[in-house]
CSV table of C-alpha atoms and ligand atoms in Angstrom, one decimal:
chain,number,residue,atom,x,y,z
A,2,UNK,CA,9.1,-0.2,-26.2
A,3,UNK,CA,6.3,-2.4,-25.1
A,4,UNK,CA,3.9,-0.9,-22.7
A,5,UNK,CA,1.6,-3.5,-20.9
A,6,UNK,CA,-2.1,-3.5,-20.8
A,7,UNK,CA,-2.2,-2.0,-17.5
A,8,UNK,CA,-3.8,1.6,-17.7
A,9,UNK,CA,-2.6,2.5,-14.4
A,10,UNK,CA,0.9,3.7,-13.1
A,11,UNK,CA,2.4,0.9,-11.3
A,12,UNK,CA,2.7,1.7,-7.6
A,13,UNK,CA,5.6,0.6,-5.5
A,14,UNK,CA,5.1,1.3,-1.9
A,15,UNK,CA,7.8,0.9,0.8
A,16,UNK,CA,6.5,0.6,4.5
A,17,UNK,CA,9.4,1.3,6.7
A,18,UNK,CA,7.5,0.2,9.7
A,19,UNK,CA,9.2,1.0,13.2
A,20,UNK,CA,12.7,1.1,11.7
A,21,UNK,CA,15.2,4.0,11.1
A,22,UNK,CA,15.6,7.1,13.2
A,23,UNK,CA,15.8,10.6,11.6
A,24,UNK,CA,19.5,10.4,10.4
A,25,UNK,CA,19.2,6.7,9.1
A,26,UNK,CA,16.0,7.4,7.3
A,27,UNK,CA,17.5,10.6,5.7
A,28,UNK,CA,20.4,8.6,4.5
A,29,UNK,CA,18.2,5.8,3.0
A,30,UNK,CA,16.2,8.3,1.1
A,31,UNK,CA,19.4,10.0,0.0
A,32,UNK,CA,20.5,6.5,-1.5
A,33,UNK,CA,17.2,5.9,-3.1
A,34,UNK,CA,17.1,9.2,-4.7
A,35,UNK,CA,20.5,8.6,-6.2
A,36,UNK,CA,19.4,5.2,-7.6
A,37,UNK,CA,15.8,5.6,-8.5
A,38,UNK,CA,15.1,7.5,-11.7
A,39,UNK,CA,11.9,9.5,-12.7
A,40,UNK,CA,9.7,7.0,-14.3
A,41,UNK,CA,6.5,8.3,-15.9
A,42,UNK,CA,4.4,5.3,-15.4
A,43,UNK,CA,5.7,4.1,-12.0
A,44,UNK,CA,4.8,5.7,-8.7
A,45,UNK,CA,7.2,5.2,-5.7
A,46,UNK,CA,5.8,5.9,-2.3
A,47,UNK,CA,7.7,5.7,0.9
A,48,UNK,CA,6.0,5.2,4.5
A,49,UNK,CA,8.4,6.1,7.2
A,50,UNK,CA,7.7,6.3,10.7
A,51,UNK,CA,5.6,9.5,11.7
A,52,UNK,CA,8.6,11.2,13.3
A,53,UNK,CA,10.5,11.3,10.2
A,54,UNK,CA,7.7,12.3,7.8
A,55,UNK,CA,8.3,16.1,8.3
A,56,UNK,CA,12.1,16.2,7.6
A,57,UNK,CA,11.8,13.8,4.7
A,58,UNK,CA,9.2,16.0,3.2
A,59,UNK,CA,11.8,18.7,2.9
A,60,UNK,CA,14.5,16.5,1.6
A,61,UNK,CA,12.3,14.3,-0.8
A,62,UNK,CA,12.5,14.8,-4.6
A,63,UNK,CA,8.8,15.0,-5.3
A,64,UNK,CA,9.4,14.1,-9.0
A,65,UNK,CA,10.4,10.5,-8.0
A,66,UNK,CA,8.7,9.9,-4.8
A,67,UNK,CA,5.5,10.5,-2.7
A,68,UNK,CA,5.2,10.0,1.1
A,69,UNK,CA,2.7,8.0,3.0
A,70,UNK,CA,1.8,7.9,6.7
A,71,UNK,CA,1.7,4.3,8.3
A,72,UNK,CA,-1.3,5.2,10.4
A,73,UNK,CA,-3.1,8.2,11.8
A,74,UNK,CA,-6.1,9.0,14.1
A,75,UNK,CA,-9.4,9.5,12.7
A,76,UNK,CA,-10.5,12.6,14.7
A,77,UNK,CA,-9.2,16.0,13.2
A,78,UNK,CA,-8.4,17.7,16.7
A,79,UNK,CA,-9.4,17.2,20.3
A,80,UNK,CA,-8.1,15.9,23.7
A,81,UNK,CA,-6.7,12.8,22.3
A,82,UNK,CA,-3.2,12.6,23.8
A,83,UNK,CA,-0.4,11.1,21.9
A,84,UNK,CA,-2.3,10.9,18.5
A,85,UNK,CA,-1.6,12.6,15.1
A,86,UNK,CA,-4.5,13.3,12.9
A,87,UNK,CA,-5.0,12.9,9.2
A,88,UNK,CA,-5.9,16.5,9.2
A,89,UNK,CA,-2.3,17.4,10.4
A,90,UNK,CA,-0.7,15.3,7.7
A,91,UNK,CA,-2.5,16.6,4.8
A,92,UNK,CA,0.3,18.8,3.7
A,93,UNK,CA,2.9,16.3,4.2
A,94,UNK,CA,1.7,12.9,2.8
A,95,UNK,CA,-0.2,11.8,-0.3
A,96,UNK,CA,-1.0,8.5,1.0
A,97,UNK,CA,-1.8,6.7,4.3
A,98,UNK,CA,-1.7,3.0,4.9
A,99,UNK,CA,-4.8,1.9,6.7
A,100,UNK,CA,-5.9,-1.4,8.0
A,101,UNK,CA,-2.4,-2.9,8.0
A,102,UNK,CA,-2.5,-6.4,9.5
A,103,UNK,CA,0.1,-5.2,12.4
A,104,UNK,CA,-2.4,-2.6,13.3
A,105,UNK,CA,-5.4,-5.0,13.2
A,106,UNK,CA,-3.6,-7.6,15.1
A,107,UNK,CA,-1.2,-5.8,17.6
A,108,UNK,CA,-3.4,-2.6,18.1
A,109,UNK,CA,-6.7,-4.3,18.0
A,110,UNK,CA,-7.9,-2.1,15.3
A,111,UNK,CA,-11.6,-3.2,14.5
A,112,UNK,CA,-13.4,-2.9,11.1
A,113,UNK,CA,-15.3,0.1,12.4
A,114,UNK,CA,-12.1,1.9,13.5
A,115,UNK,CA,-10.6,1.2,9.9
A,116,UNK,CA,-13.8,2.6,8.4
A,117,UNK,CA,-13.4,5.8,10.4
A,118,UNK,CA,-9.7,6.1,9.4
A,119,UNK,CA,-10.5,5.7,5.8
A,120,UNK,CA,-13.2,8.1,5.9
A,121,UNK,CA,-10.9,10.6,7.8
A,122,UNK,CA,-8.1,10.2,5.3
A,123,UNK,CA,-10.4,10.9,2.3
A,124,UNK,CA,-12.0,13.7,3.9
A,125,UNK,CA,-8.5,15.3,4.5
A,126,UNK,CA,-7.4,14.7,0.8
A,127,UNK,CA,-5.3,11.8,1.6
A,128,UNK,CA,-5.6,8.5,-0.5
A,129,UNK,CA,-5.9,5.4,1.7
A,130,UNK,CA,-4.0,2.3,0.8
A,131,UNK,CA,-6.5,0.1,2.5
A,132,UNK,CA,-4.9,-3.4,3.7
A,133,UNK,CA,-7.0,-6.5,3.6
A,134,UNK,CA,-6.2,-10.1,4.0
A,135,UNK,CA,-6.9,-13.3,5.7
A,136,UNK,CA,-5.2,-15.0,8.5
A,137,UNK,CA,-3.9,-18.6,8.0
A,138,UNK,CA,-6.5,-20.0,10.2
A,139,UNK,CA,-9.3,-18.2,8.2
A,140,UNK,CA,-7.5,-19.3,5.0
A,141,UNK,CA,-7.6,-23.0,6.2
A,142,UNK,CA,-11.2,-22.7,7.2
A,143,UNK,CA,-12.2,-21.6,3.7
A,144,UNK,CA,-13.2,-18.0,5.1
A,145,UNK,CA,-11.1,-15.9,2.9
A,146,UNK,CA,-13.8,-14.6,0.7
A,147,UNK,CA,-15.9,-13.7,3.6
A,148,UNK,CA,-13.1,-11.9,5.4
A,149,UNK,CA,-12.2,-9.8,2.4
A,150,UNK,CA,-15.9,-9.0,1.8
A,151,UNK,CA,-16.2,-7.8,5.4
A,152,UNK,CA,-13.1,-5.8,5.4
A,153,UNK,CA,-13.8,-4.2,2.2
A,154,UNK,CA,-17.6,-3.3,2.5
A,155,UNK,CA,-17.1,-1.9,6.1
A,156,UNK,CA,-14.0,0.1,5.3
A,157,UNK,CA,-15.5,1.7,2.3
A,158,UNK,CA,-19.1,2.2,3.7
A,159,UNK,CA,-18.9,5.9,4.4
A,160,UNK,CA,-17.4,6.8,0.9
A,161,UNK,CA,-19.0,7.7,-2.3
A,162,UNK,CA,-18.4,5.8,-5.4
A,163,UNK,CA,-16.2,8.8,-6.6
A,164,UNK,CA,-14.2,8.6,-3.5
A,165,UNK,CA,-13.9,4.8,-3.8
A,166,UNK,CA,-12.5,5.2,-7.4
A,167,UNK,CA,-9.3,6.8,-6.0
A,168,UNK,CA,-8.4,4.7,-3.3
A,169,UNK,CA,-5.8,1.8,-3.3
A,170,UNK,CA,-6.5,-1.7,-2.0
A,171,UNK,CA,-3.6,-3.8,-0.9
A,172,UNK,CA,-4.3,-7.6,-0.6
A,173,UNK,CA,-2.0,-8.9,2.1
A,174,UNK,CA,-2.6,-12.3,3.3
A,175,UNK,CA,-1.4,-12.1,7.0
A,176,UNK,CA,0.4,-15.3,6.7
A,177,UNK,CA,2.6,-14.1,3.9
A,178,UNK,CA,3.7,-11.0,5.7
A,179,UNK,CA,7.3,-11.5,7.0
A,180,UNK,CA,6.1,-10.5,10.7
A,181,UNK,CA,3.6,-13.3,10.7
A,182,UNK,CA,5.7,-16.1,9.1
A,183,UNK,CA,6.5,-14.8,5.6
A,184,UNK,CA,5.1,-17.9,3.6
A,185,UNK,CA,5.3,-17.1,-0.1
A,186,UNK,CA,1.8,-16.8,-1.8
A,187,UNK,CA,1.5,-18.2,-5.2
A,188,UNK,CA,0.9,-15.7,-8.0
A,189,UNK,CA,-2.1,-17.7,-9.3
A,190,UNK,CA,-3.7,-17.9,-5.9
A,191,UNK,CA,-3.1,-14.2,-5.5
A,192,UNK,CA,-4.8,-13.4,-8.9
A,193,UNK,CA,-7.8,-15.2,-7.7
A,194,UNK,CA,-8.0,-13.1,-4.5
A,195,UNK,CA,-7.4,-9.8,-6.5
A,196,UNK,CA,-10.2,-10.9,-9.1
A,197,UNK,CA,-12.4,-11.3,-6.2
A,198,UNK,CA,-11.5,-7.8,-4.6
A,199,UNK,CA,-12.2,-6.2,-7.9
A,200,UNK,CA,-15.6,-8.0,-8.2
A,201,UNK,CA,-16.6,-6.9,-4.9
A,202,UNK,CA,-16.0,-3.2,-6.1
A,203,UNK,CA,-17.8,-4.1,-9.3
A,204,UNK,CA,-20.9,-5.3,-7.3
A,205,UNK,CA,-21.0,-2.4,-5.0
A,206,UNK,CA,-19.9,0.6,-7.2
A,207,UNK,CA,-20.0,-0.5,-10.8
A,208,UNK,CA,-17.5,-1.2,-13.6
A,209,UNK,CA,-16.2,2.3,-13.9
A,210,UNK,CA,-15.1,2.4,-10.2
A,211,UNK,CA,-13.7,-1.3,-10.4
A,212,UNK,CA,-11.6,-0.6,-13.4
A,213,UNK,CA,-10.2,2.5,-11.6
A,214,UNK,CA,-9.4,1.2,-8.3
A,215,UNK,CA,-5.9,0.3,-8.0
A,216,UNK,CA,-5.0,-3.3,-6.3
A,217,UNK,CA,-1.6,-4.0,-4.9
A,218,UNK,CA,0.0,-7.2,-3.5
A,219,UNK,CA,1.8,-7.4,-0.3
A,220,UNK,CA,3.6,-10.2,1.5
A,221,UNK,CA,7.4,-10.7,1.6
A,222,UNK,CA,8.0,-9.2,-1.8
A,223,UNK,CA,11.6,-8.7,-2.5
A,224,UNK,CA,13.5,-8.0,-5.7
A,225,UNK,CA,13.8,-11.6,-6.8
A,226,UNK,CA,10.1,-12.4,-6.7
A,227,UNK,CA,8.5,-9.1,-7.4
A,228,UNK,CA,8.2,-9.8,-11.0
A,229,UNK,CA,5.8,-12.8,-10.4
A,230,UNK,CA,3.3,-10.6,-8.6
A,231,UNK,CA,3.6,-7.5,-10.9
A,232,UNK,CA,2.9,-9.6,-13.7
A,233,UNK,CA,-0.5,-10.7,-12.5
A,234,UNK,CA,-3.3,-9.4,-14.7
A,235,UNK,CA,-5.0,-6.5,-12.9
A,236,UNK,CA,-2.0,-6.1,-10.1
A,237,UNK,CA,-1.3,-2.4,-9.9
A,238,UNK,CA,1.7,-2.7,-7.9
A,239,UNK,CA,3.3,-3.9,-4.6
A,240,UNK,CA,3.5,-3.0,-1.0
A,241,UNK,CA,6.9,-3.8,0.4
A,242,UNK,CA,7.8,-3.9,4.1
A,243,UNK,CA,11.0,-5.7,4.9
A,244,UNK,CA,12.8,-5.3,1.6
A,245,UNK,CA,12.0,-1.6,1.6
A,246,UNK,CA,14.6,-0.6,4.2
A,247,UNK,CA,17.4,-1.9,2.0
A,248,UNK,CA,18.0,0.6,-1.0
A,249,UNK,CA,19.3,-2.1,-3.3
A,250,UNK,CA,16.4,-4.5,-2.8
A,251,UNK,CA,13.9,-1.6,-3.1
A,252,UNK,CA,15.2,-0.1,-6.0
A,253,UNK,CA,15.6,-3.5,-7.6
A,254,UNK,CA,12.0,-3.9,-7.1
A,255,UNK,CA,11.2,-0.6,-8.9
A,256,UNK,CA,13.7,-1.7,-11.7
A,257,UNK,CA,11.6,-4.9,-12.1
A,258,UNK,CA,8.5,-2.8,-12.3
A,259,UNK,CA,10.2,-0.7,-15.1
A,260,UNK,CA,11.2,-3.8,-17.2
A,261,UNK,CA,7.8,-5.3,-16.9
A,262,UNK,CA,6.1,-2.1,-18.3
A,263,UNK,CA,8.8,-1.3,-20.9
A,264,UNK,CA,10.7,-4.5,-21.4
A,265,UNK,CA,14.5,-4.9,-21.7
A,266,UNK,CA,16.8,-3.1,-19.3
A,267,UNK,CA,16.9,0.4,-18.0
Y,328,PEP,C1,3.9,-5.0,4.9
Y,328,PEP,O1,4.6,-4.4,5.8
Y,328,PEP,O2,2.8,-4.5,4.4
Y,328,PEP,C2,4.5,-6.2,4.3
Y,328,PEP,C3,4.0,-6.8,3.2
Y,328,PEP,O3,5.7,-6.6,4.8
Y,328,PEP,P1,6.9,-7.7,4.3
Y,328,PEP,O4,7.0,-7.2,2.9
Y,328,PEP,O5,7.9,-7.6,5.3
Y,328,PEP,O6,6.2,-9.0,4.4
Protein backbone atom coordinates (compact mmCIF):
# COMPACT_ATOMS: atom_id res chain seq x y z
CA UNK A 1 0.00 0.00 0.00
CA UNK A 2 1.66 3.28 -1.10
CA UNK A 3 0.47 6.35 0.75
CA UNK A 4 1.25 9.57 -1.13
CA UNK A 5 3.20 12.37 0.53
CA UNK A 6 -0.01 14.40 0.95
CA UNK A 7 -0.55 14.62 4.72
CA UNK A 8 -4.15 15.82 4.37
CA UNK A 9 -7.24 13.76 3.76
CA UNK A 10 -8.22 14.07 0.10
CA UNK A 11 -11.38 16.13 -0.16
CA UNK A 12 -13.93 15.42 -2.90
CA UNK A 13 -16.79 17.92 -2.90
CA UNK A 14 -19.93 17.64 -5.04
CA UNK A 15 -21.78 20.88 -5.77
CA UNK A 16 -25.28 19.93 -6.89
CA UNK A 17 -26.12 23.58 -7.71
CA UNK A 18 -29.81 24.22 -8.54
CA UNK A 19 -30.50 20.60 -9.42
CA UNK A 20 -32.56 17.79 -7.86
CA UNK A 21 -35.77 18.16 -5.88
CA UNK A 22 -36.14 16.42 -2.52
CA UNK A 23 -36.95 12.95 -3.84
CA UNK A 24 -34.32 13.09 -6.62
CA UNK A 25 -31.68 14.23 -4.12
CA UNK A 26 -32.65 11.47 -1.71
CA UNK A 27 -32.36 8.86 -4.49
CA UNK A 28 -28.94 10.15 -5.57
CA UNK A 29 -27.68 10.07 -1.98
CA UNK A 30 -29.02 6.51 -1.63
CA UNK A 31 -27.08 5.44 -4.76
CA UNK A 32 -23.90 7.16 -3.59
CA UNK A 33 -24.18 5.53 -0.17
CA UNK A 34 -24.46 2.12 -1.82
CA UNK A 35 -21.50 2.76 -4.12
CA UNK A 36 -19.04 4.73 -1.97
CA UNK A 37 -17.21 2.97 0.85
CA UNK A 38 -15.81 4.43 4.06
CA UNK A 39 -12.33 5.73 3.27
CA UNK A 40 -10.12 6.82 6.14
CA UNK A 41 -8.07 9.27 4.07
CA UNK A 42 -10.78 10.53 1.75
CA UNK A 43 -13.47 12.94 2.80
CA UNK A 44 -16.53 13.12 0.58
CA UNK A 45 -18.72 16.21 0.87
CA UNK A 46 -22.07 16.89 -0.77
CA UNK A 47 -23.52 20.35 -1.31
CA UNK A 48 -27.21 19.99 -2.24
CA UNK A 49 -29.74 22.82 -2.47
CA UNK A 50 -30.69 24.60 0.74
CA UNK A 51 -34.16 22.98 0.72
CA UNK A 52 -32.75 19.50 0.66
CA UNK A 53 -30.08 19.90 3.36
CA UNK A 54 -32.41 19.08 6.25
CA UNK A 55 -33.89 15.81 4.89
CA UNK A 56 -30.48 14.66 3.66
CA UNK A 57 -28.97 15.37 7.07
CA UNK A 58 -31.29 12.67 8.46
CA UNK A 59 -30.60 10.18 5.66
CA UNK A 60 -26.86 10.66 5.34
CA UNK A 61 -24.31 8.09 6.53
CA UNK A 62 -22.00 10.38 8.49
CA UNK A 63 -19.18 7.85 8.36
CA UNK A 64 -19.04 8.36 4.58
CA UNK A 65 -20.21 11.88 3.85
CA UNK A 66 -20.38 15.40 5.16
CA UNK A 67 -22.78 18.10 4.04
CA UNK A 68 -22.03 21.57 2.74
CA UNK A 69 -24.24 24.57 2.06
CA UNK A 70 -23.85 26.20 -1.35
CA UNK A 71 -24.37 29.64 0.15
CA UNK A 72 -25.86 31.40 3.20
CA UNK A 73 -26.44 34.91 4.56
CA UNK A 74 -23.84 36.60 6.74
CA UNK A 75 -26.20 38.00 9.44
CA UNK A 76 -27.23 35.46 12.07
CA UNK A 77 -30.85 36.66 12.46
CA UNK A 78 -32.97 39.70 11.64
CA UNK A 79 -35.40 41.22 9.15
CA UNK A 80 -33.82 39.76 6.01
CA UNK A 81 -36.70 38.21 4.12
CA UNK A 82 -35.87 35.10 2.16
CA UNK A 83 -32.44 34.46 3.63
CA UNK A 84 -30.99 31.53 5.58
CA UNK A 85 -28.06 32.23 7.90
CA UNK A 86 -24.92 30.27 8.69
CA UNK A 87 -26.16 30.32 12.29
CA UNK A 88 -29.25 28.35 11.22
CA UNK A 89 -27.12 25.82 9.35
CA UNK A 90 -24.57 25.11 12.03
CA UNK A 91 -26.10 21.82 13.22
CA UNK A 92 -26.66 20.57 9.68
CA UNK A 93 -23.55 21.32 7.63
CA UNK A 94 -19.84 20.97 8.19
CA UNK A 95 -18.81 23.14 5.23
CA UNK A 96 -20.14 26.05 3.15
CA UNK A 97 -19.10 26.96 -0.38
CA UNK A 98 -18.43 30.70 -0.39
CA UNK A 99 -17.55 32.99 -3.29
CA UNK A 100 -18.46 30.54 -6.04
CA UNK A 101 -18.07 32.25 -9.42
CA UNK A 102 -21.79 31.76 -10.15
CA UNK A 103 -22.53 33.79 -7.01
CA UNK A 104 -19.91 36.42 -7.81
CA UNK A 105 -21.16 36.80 -11.41
CA UNK A 106 -24.93 36.12 -11.32
CA UNK A 107 -25.61 37.54 -7.85
CA UNK A 108 -23.01 40.32 -7.86
CA UNK A 109 -21.32 39.12 -4.69
CA UNK A 110 -18.53 41.56 -3.94
CA UNK A 111 -15.20 40.89 -2.24
CA UNK A 112 -16.60 42.49 0.93
CA UNK A 113 -19.77 40.36 0.93
CA UNK A 114 -17.60 37.27 0.59
CA UNK A 115 -15.39 38.44 3.48
CA UNK A 116 -18.51 38.82 5.66
CA UNK A 117 -19.77 35.37 4.69
CA UNK A 118 -16.41 33.74 5.43
CA UNK A 119 -16.33 35.43 8.85
CA UNK A 120 -19.92 34.43 9.59
CA UNK A 121 -19.33 30.81 8.62
CA UNK A 122 -16.27 30.57 10.85
CA UNK A 123 -18.07 32.33 13.73
CA UNK A 124 -20.77 29.67 13.48
CA UNK A 125 -18.37 26.71 13.36
CA UNK A 126 -18.77 26.03 9.63
CA UNK A 127 -15.65 25.54 7.48
CA UNK A 128 -15.63 27.78 4.40
CA UNK A 129 -14.71 26.33 1.02
CA UNK A 130 -13.61 29.64 -0.46
CA UNK A 131 -13.72 29.67 -4.26
CA UNK A 132 -11.24 31.89 -6.07
CA UNK A 133 -10.35 32.19 -9.73
CA UNK A 134 -9.89 34.51 -12.64
CA UNK A 135 -12.10 35.09 -15.69
CA UNK A 136 -10.82 34.42 -19.21
CA UNK A 137 -10.46 38.14 -19.79
CA UNK A 138 -8.39 38.57 -16.61
CA UNK A 139 -6.31 35.56 -17.57
CA UNK A 140 -5.58 36.95 -21.04
CA UNK A 141 -4.71 40.34 -19.56
CA UNK A 142 -2.13 38.73 -17.26
CA UNK A 143 -4.13 39.69 -14.16
CA UNK A 144 -4.57 36.23 -12.63
CA UNK A 145 -2.14 36.70 -9.74
CA UNK A 146 -3.60 40.08 -8.84
CA UNK A 147 -7.15 38.69 -8.91
CA UNK A 148 -6.22 35.72 -6.72
CA UNK A 149 -4.31 37.97 -4.33
CA UNK A 150 -7.28 40.36 -3.96
CA UNK A 151 -9.83 37.55 -3.55
CA UNK A 152 -7.75 35.75 -0.92
CA UNK A 153 -6.59 38.72 1.14
CA UNK A 154 -10.07 40.26 1.32
CA UNK A 155 -11.92 37.04 2.07
CA UNK A 156 -9.61 36.11 4.95
CA UNK A 157 -9.16 39.61 6.38
CA UNK A 158 -11.40 39.08 9.42
CA UNK A 159 -9.90 35.73 10.46
CA UNK A 160 -7.10 34.89 12.88
CA UNK A 161 -4.30 32.67 11.60
CA UNK A 162 -5.67 29.78 13.67
CA UNK A 163 -8.98 30.18 11.84
CA UNK A 164 -7.30 30.46 8.43
CA UNK A 165 -5.54 27.14 9.08
CA UNK A 166 -8.86 25.28 8.96
CA UNK A 167 -10.30 26.75 5.81
CA UNK A 168 -10.39 25.21 2.35
CA UNK A 169 -9.58 27.20 -0.78
CA UNK A 170 -10.85 25.99 -4.16
CA UNK A 171 -8.98 27.31 -7.18
CA UNK A 172 -11.62 27.46 -9.89
CA UNK A 173 -10.68 29.42 -13.01
CA UNK A 174 -14.03 30.84 -14.15
CA UNK A 175 -13.37 29.83 -17.78
CA UNK A 176 -12.87 26.19 -16.73
CA UNK A 177 -16.23 25.85 -14.96
CA UNK A 178 -18.80 24.10 -17.16
CA UNK A 179 -21.25 26.99 -16.68
CA UNK A 180 -18.83 29.47 -18.24
CA UNK A 181 -17.34 27.46 -21.10
CA UNK A 182 -15.72 24.48 -19.45
CA UNK A 183 -12.31 24.83 -21.11
CA UNK A 184 -10.00 22.28 -19.51
CA UNK A 185 -7.11 23.77 -17.54
CA UNK A 186 -3.72 22.09 -17.90
CA UNK A 187 -2.59 20.46 -14.64
CA UNK A 188 0.83 22.18 -14.99
CA UNK A 189 -0.86 25.59 -15.08
CA UNK A 190 -3.13 24.65 -12.17
CA UNK A 191 -0.05 23.62 -10.19
CA UNK A 192 1.45 27.12 -10.68
CA UNK A 193 -1.75 28.80 -9.47
CA UNK A 194 -2.00 26.50 -6.47
CA UNK A 195 1.63 27.21 -5.58
CA UNK A 196 0.87 30.92 -5.86
CA UNK A 197 -2.18 30.57 -3.56
CA UNK A 198 -0.15 28.67 -0.97
CA UNK A 199 2.60 31.30 -1.21
CA UNK A 200 0.01 34.01 -0.49
CA UNK A 201 -1.01 32.16 2.66
CA UNK A 202 2.65 31.67 3.58
CA UNK A 203 3.42 35.38 3.24
CA UNK A 204 0.35 36.40 5.22
CA UNK A 205 0.12 33.73 7.92
CA UNK A 206 3.40 31.77 7.96
CA UNK A 207 4.52 28.26 7.08
CA UNK A 208 2.43 26.33 9.60
CA UNK A 209 -0.79 27.81 8.27
CA UNK A 210 0.30 27.47 4.62
CA UNK A 211 1.14 23.78 5.14
CA UNK A 212 -2.22 23.14 6.79
CA UNK A 213 -4.66 24.98 4.52
CA UNK A 214 -6.27 22.63 2.02
CA UNK A 215 -6.38 23.70 -1.63
CA UNK A 216 -8.74 22.08 -4.13
CA UNK A 217 -9.13 22.32 -7.88
CA UNK A 218 -12.47 22.83 -9.60
CA UNK A 219 -13.42 23.19 -13.28
CA UNK A 220 -15.25 20.54 -15.32
CA UNK A 221 -13.64 17.71 -13.37
CA UNK A 222 -15.04 14.26 -14.17
CA UNK A 223 -13.94 10.70 -13.57
CA UNK A 224 -11.71 10.64 -16.67
CA UNK A 225 -9.59 13.69 -15.86
CA UNK A 226 -9.75 13.86 -12.05
CA UNK A 227 -6.48 11.92 -11.70
CA UNK A 228 -4.51 14.62 -13.54
CA UNK A 229 -5.55 17.26 -11.02
CA UNK A 230 -5.44 15.01 -7.95
CA UNK A 231 -1.83 14.12 -8.81
CA UNK A 232 -0.69 17.75 -8.58
CA UNK A 233 1.75 18.23 -5.71
CA UNK A 234 -0.10 20.20 -3.03
CA UNK A 235 -3.59 19.55 -4.47
CA UNK A 236 -5.80 18.35 -1.63
CA UNK A 237 -8.85 17.42 -3.65
CA UNK A 238 -11.44 18.52 -6.17
CA UNK A 239 -14.66 20.54 -6.24
CA UNK A 240 -17.01 18.96 -8.75
CA UNK A 241 -20.11 20.53 -10.26
CA UNK A 242 -21.78 18.86 -13.25
CA UNK A 243 -20.33 15.39 -12.71
CA UNK A 244 -21.44 15.31 -9.07
CA UNK A 245 -25.13 14.73 -9.89
CA UNK A 246 -24.26 11.50 -11.72
CA UNK A 247 -23.54 8.80 -9.14
CA UNK A 248 -21.32 6.78 -11.46
CA UNK A 249 -19.20 9.76 -12.43
CA UNK A 250 -18.94 11.10 -8.88
CA UNK A 251 -18.13 7.76 -7.32
CA UNK A 252 -15.61 7.25 -10.16
CA UNK A 253 -13.83 10.42 -9.00
CA UNK A 254 -13.80 9.11 -5.41
CA UNK A 255 -12.37 5.79 -6.71
CA UNK A 256 -9.62 7.73 -8.51
CA UNK A 257 -8.77 9.59 -5.30
CA UNK A 258 -8.58 6.23 -3.53
CA UNK A 259 -6.31 4.67 -6.18
CA UNK A 260 -3.97 7.65 -6.09
CA UNK A 261 -3.60 7.38 -2.33
CA UNK A 262 -3.26 3.64 -2.05
CA UNK A 263 -2.31 2.43 -5.53
CA UNK A 264 -3.98 -0.49 -7.38
CA UNK A 265 -7.72 -1.13 -7.41
CA UNK A 266 -10.20 -0.99 -4.56
C1 LIG B 1 -18.36 24.10 -9.61
O1 LIG B 1 -19.57 24.21 -9.58
O2 LIG B 1 -17.66 24.52 -8.67
C2 LIG B 1 -17.73 23.46 -10.77
C3 LIG B 1 -16.43 23.32 -10.80
O3 LIG B 1 -18.58 23.06 -11.75
P1 LIG B 1 -18.21 22.09 -12.99
O4 LIG B 1 -17.50 20.90 -12.43
O5 LIG B 1 -19.53 21.73 -13.59
O6 LIG B 1 -17.33 22.85 -13.92
